PDB file of C-alpha atoms in Angstrom:
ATOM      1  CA  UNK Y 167      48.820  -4.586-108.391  1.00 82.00           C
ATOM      2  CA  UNK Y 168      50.511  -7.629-106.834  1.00 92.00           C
ATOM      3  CA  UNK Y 169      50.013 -10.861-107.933  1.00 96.00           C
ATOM      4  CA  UNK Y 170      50.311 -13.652-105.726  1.00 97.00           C
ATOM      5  CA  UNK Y 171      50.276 -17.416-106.248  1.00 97.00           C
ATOM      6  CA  UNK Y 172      50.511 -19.667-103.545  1.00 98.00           C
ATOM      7  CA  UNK Y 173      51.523 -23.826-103.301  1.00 98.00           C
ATOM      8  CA  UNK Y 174      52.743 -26.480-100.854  1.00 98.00           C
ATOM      9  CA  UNK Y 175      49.246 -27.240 -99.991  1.00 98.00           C
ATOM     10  CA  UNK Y 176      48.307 -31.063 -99.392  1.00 97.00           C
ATOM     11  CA  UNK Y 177      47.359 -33.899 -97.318  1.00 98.00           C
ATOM     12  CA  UNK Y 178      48.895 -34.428 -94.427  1.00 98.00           C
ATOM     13  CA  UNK Y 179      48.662 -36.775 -90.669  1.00 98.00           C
ATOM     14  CA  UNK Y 180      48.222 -35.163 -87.690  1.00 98.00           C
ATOM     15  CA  UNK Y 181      51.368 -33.914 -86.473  1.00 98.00           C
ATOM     16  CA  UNK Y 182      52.816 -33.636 -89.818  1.00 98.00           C
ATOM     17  CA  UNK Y 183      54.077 -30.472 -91.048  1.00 98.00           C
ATOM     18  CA  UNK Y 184      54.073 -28.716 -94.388  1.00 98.00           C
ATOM     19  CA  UNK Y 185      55.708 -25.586 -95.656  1.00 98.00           C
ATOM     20  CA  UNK Y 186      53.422 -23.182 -97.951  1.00 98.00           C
ATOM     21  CA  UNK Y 187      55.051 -20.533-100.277  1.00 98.00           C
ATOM     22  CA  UNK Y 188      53.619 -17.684-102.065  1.00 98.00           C
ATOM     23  CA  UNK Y 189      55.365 -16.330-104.682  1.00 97.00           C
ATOM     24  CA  UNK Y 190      55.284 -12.572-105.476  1.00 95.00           C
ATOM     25  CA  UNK Y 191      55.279 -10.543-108.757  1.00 92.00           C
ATOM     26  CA  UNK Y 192      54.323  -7.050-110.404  1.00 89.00           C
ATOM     27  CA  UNK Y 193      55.454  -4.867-107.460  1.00 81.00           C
ATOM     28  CA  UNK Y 194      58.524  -4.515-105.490  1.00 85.00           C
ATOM     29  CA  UNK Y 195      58.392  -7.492-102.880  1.00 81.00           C
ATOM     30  CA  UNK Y 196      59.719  -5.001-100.167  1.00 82.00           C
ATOM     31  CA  UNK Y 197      57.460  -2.386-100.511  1.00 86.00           C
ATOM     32  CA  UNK Y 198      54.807  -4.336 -98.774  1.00 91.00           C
ATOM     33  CA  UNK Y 199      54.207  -6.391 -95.991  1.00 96.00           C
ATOM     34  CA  UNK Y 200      52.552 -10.223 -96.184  1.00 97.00           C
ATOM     35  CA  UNK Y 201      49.877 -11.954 -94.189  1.00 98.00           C
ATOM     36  CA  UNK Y 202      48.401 -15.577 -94.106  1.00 98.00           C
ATOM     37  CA  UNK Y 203      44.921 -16.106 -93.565  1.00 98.00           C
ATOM     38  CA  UNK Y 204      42.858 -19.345 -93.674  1.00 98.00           C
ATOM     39  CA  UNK Y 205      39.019 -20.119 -94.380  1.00 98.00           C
ATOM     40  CA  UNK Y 206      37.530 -23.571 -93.492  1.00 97.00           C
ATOM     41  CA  UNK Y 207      34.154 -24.752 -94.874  1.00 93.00           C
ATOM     42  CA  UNK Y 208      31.293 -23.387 -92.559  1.00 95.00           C
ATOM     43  CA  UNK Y 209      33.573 -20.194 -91.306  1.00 96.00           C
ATOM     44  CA  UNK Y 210      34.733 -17.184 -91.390  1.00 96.00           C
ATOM     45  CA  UNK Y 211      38.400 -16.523 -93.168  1.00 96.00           C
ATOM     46  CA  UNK Y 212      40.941 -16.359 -90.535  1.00 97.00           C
ATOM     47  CA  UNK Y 213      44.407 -14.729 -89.592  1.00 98.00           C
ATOM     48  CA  UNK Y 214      47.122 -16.645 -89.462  1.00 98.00           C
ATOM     49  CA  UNK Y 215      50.368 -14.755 -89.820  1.00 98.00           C
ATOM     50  CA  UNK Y 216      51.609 -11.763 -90.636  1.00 98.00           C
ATOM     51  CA  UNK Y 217      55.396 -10.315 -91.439  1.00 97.00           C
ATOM     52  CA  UNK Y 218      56.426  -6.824 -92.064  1.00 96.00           C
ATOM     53  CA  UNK Y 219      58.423  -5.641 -94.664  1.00 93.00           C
ATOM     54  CA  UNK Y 220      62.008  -5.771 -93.338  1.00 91.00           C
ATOM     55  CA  UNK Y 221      61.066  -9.340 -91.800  1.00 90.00           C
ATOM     56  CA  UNK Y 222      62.160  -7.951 -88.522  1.00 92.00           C
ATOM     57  CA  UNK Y 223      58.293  -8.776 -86.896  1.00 96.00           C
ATOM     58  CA  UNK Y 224      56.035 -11.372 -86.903  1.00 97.00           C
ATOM     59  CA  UNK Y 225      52.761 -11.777 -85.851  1.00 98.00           C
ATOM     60  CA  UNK Y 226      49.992 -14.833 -85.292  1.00 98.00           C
ATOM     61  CA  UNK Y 227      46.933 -16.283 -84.555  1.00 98.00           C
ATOM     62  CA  UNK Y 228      46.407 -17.459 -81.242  1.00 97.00           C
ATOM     63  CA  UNK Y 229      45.739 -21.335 -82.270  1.00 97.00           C
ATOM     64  CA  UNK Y 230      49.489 -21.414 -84.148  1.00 98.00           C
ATOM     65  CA  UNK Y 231      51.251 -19.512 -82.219  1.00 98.00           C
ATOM     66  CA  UNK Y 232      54.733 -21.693 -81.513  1.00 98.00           C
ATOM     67  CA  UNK Y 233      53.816 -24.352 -84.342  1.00 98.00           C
ATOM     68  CA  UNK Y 234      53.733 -21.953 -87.426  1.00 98.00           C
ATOM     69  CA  UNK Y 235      56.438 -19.927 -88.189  1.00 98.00           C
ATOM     70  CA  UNK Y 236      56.296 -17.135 -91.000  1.00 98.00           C
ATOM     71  CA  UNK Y 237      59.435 -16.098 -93.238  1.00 97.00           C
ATOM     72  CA  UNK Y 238      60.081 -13.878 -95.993  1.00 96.00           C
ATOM     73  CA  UNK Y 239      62.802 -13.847 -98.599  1.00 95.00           C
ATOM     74  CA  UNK Y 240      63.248 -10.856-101.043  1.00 91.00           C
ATOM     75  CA  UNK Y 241      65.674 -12.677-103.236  1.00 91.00           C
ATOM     76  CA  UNK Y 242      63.349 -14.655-104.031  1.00 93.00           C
ATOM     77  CA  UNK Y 243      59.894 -12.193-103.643  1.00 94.00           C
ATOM     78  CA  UNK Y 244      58.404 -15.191-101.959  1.00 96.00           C
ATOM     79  CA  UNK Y 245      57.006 -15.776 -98.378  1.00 97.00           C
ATOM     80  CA  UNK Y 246      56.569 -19.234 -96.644  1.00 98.00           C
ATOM     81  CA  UNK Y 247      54.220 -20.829 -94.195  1.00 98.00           C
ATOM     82  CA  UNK Y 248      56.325 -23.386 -91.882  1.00 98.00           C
ATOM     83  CA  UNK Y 249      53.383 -25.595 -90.177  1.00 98.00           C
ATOM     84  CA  UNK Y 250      54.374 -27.963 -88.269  1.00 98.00           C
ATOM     85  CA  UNK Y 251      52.547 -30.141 -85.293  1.00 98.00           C
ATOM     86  CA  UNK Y 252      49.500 -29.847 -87.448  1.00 98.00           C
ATOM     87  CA  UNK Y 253      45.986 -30.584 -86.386  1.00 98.00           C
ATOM     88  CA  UNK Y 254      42.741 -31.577 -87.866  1.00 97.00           C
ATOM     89  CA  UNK Y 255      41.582 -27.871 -87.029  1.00 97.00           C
ATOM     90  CA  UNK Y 256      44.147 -26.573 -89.142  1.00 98.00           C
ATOM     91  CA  UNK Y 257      42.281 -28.296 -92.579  1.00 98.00           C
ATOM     92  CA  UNK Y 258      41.653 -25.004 -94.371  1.00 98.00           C
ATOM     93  CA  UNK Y 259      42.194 -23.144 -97.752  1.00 98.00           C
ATOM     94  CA  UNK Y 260      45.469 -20.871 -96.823  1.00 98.00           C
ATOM     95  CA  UNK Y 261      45.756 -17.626 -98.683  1.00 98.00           C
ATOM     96  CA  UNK Y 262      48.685 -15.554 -98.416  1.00 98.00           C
ATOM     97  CA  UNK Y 263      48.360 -11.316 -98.623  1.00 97.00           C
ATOM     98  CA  UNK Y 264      49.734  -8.222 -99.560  1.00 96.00           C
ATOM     99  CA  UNK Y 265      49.512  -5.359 -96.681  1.00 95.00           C
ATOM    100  CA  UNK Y 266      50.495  -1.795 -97.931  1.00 91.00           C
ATOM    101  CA  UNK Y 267      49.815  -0.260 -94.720  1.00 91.00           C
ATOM    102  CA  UNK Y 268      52.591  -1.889 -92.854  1.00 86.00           C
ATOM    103  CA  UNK Y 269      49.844  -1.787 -89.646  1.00 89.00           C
ATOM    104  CA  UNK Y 270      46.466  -3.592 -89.031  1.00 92.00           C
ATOM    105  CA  UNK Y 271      47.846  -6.984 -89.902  1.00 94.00           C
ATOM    106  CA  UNK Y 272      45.135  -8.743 -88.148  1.00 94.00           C
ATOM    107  CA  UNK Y 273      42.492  -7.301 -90.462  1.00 94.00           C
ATOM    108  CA  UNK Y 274      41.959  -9.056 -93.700  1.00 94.00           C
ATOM    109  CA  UNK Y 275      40.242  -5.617 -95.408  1.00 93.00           C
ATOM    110  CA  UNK Y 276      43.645  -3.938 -94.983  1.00 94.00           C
ATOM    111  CA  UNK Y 277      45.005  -6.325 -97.488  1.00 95.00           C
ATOM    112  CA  UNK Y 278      44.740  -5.540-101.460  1.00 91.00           C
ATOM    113  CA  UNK Y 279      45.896  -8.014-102.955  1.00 92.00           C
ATOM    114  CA  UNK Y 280      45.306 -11.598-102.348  1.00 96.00           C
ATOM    115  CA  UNK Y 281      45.928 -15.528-103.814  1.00 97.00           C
ATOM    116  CA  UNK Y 282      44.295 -17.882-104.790  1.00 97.00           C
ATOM    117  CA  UNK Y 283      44.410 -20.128-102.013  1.00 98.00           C
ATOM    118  CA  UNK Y 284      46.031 -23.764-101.183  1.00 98.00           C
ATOM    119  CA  UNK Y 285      44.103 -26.316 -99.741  1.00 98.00           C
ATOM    120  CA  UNK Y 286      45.577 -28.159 -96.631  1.00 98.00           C
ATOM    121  CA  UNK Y 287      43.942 -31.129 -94.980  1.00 98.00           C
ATOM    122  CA  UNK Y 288      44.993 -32.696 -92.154  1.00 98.00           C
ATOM    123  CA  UNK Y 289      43.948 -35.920 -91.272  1.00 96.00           C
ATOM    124  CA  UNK Y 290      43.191 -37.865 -87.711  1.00 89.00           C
TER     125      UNK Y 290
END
């Protein structure tokens, strides 16, 4: 089991940016691949980002593709969320998400192991 514990979340202006980290432990950090997924009130949780376990590919959401940008660094068995150019739209609980398949990153039931959650909130 991987456990997972996320932070950077806050309040922040429109076109602000924030960086989210989610810290790693019980498993080796490169036997799995990580995903980002947010949930705002009223909807469904949704994907945000994805990276594989190398690092070598990245994959996102349609509504932050070329404003977020995902990284990974196994010195420190942590992954980050770079927002930046944030909108209201992006107010949501982030969660970030362990993927032993190393496919389906889109799909938040091929994840096992998940955080907590960070609240973001951007405001207009």
């Amino acid at each position: 089991q991987v456990r997972l514990v996320e932070s950077g979340g806050g309040l922040v202006q429109v076109g602000g940016s924030l960086r989210l980290s989610c810290a790693a432990s019980g498993r080796t950090f490169s036997a799995f691949a990580m995903g980002w997924f947010r949930q705002a009130p009223g909807k469904e949780r949704e994907f945000v980002a994805a990276i594989t376990v190398s690092g070598g590919n990245t994959y996102y959401g349609d509504s932050v593709k070329g404003r977020f940008t995902i990284s990974r660094d196994s010195a420190e068995n942590t992954v980050y969320l770079q927002m930046n150019s944030l909108k209201p739209e992006d107010t949501a609980v982030y969660y970030c998400a362990a993927n032993f398949l190393g496919y389906s990153f889109y799909t938040e039931s091929k994840y096992e192991s998940w955080g907590r959650g960070t609240q973001v909130t951007v405001s207009s």
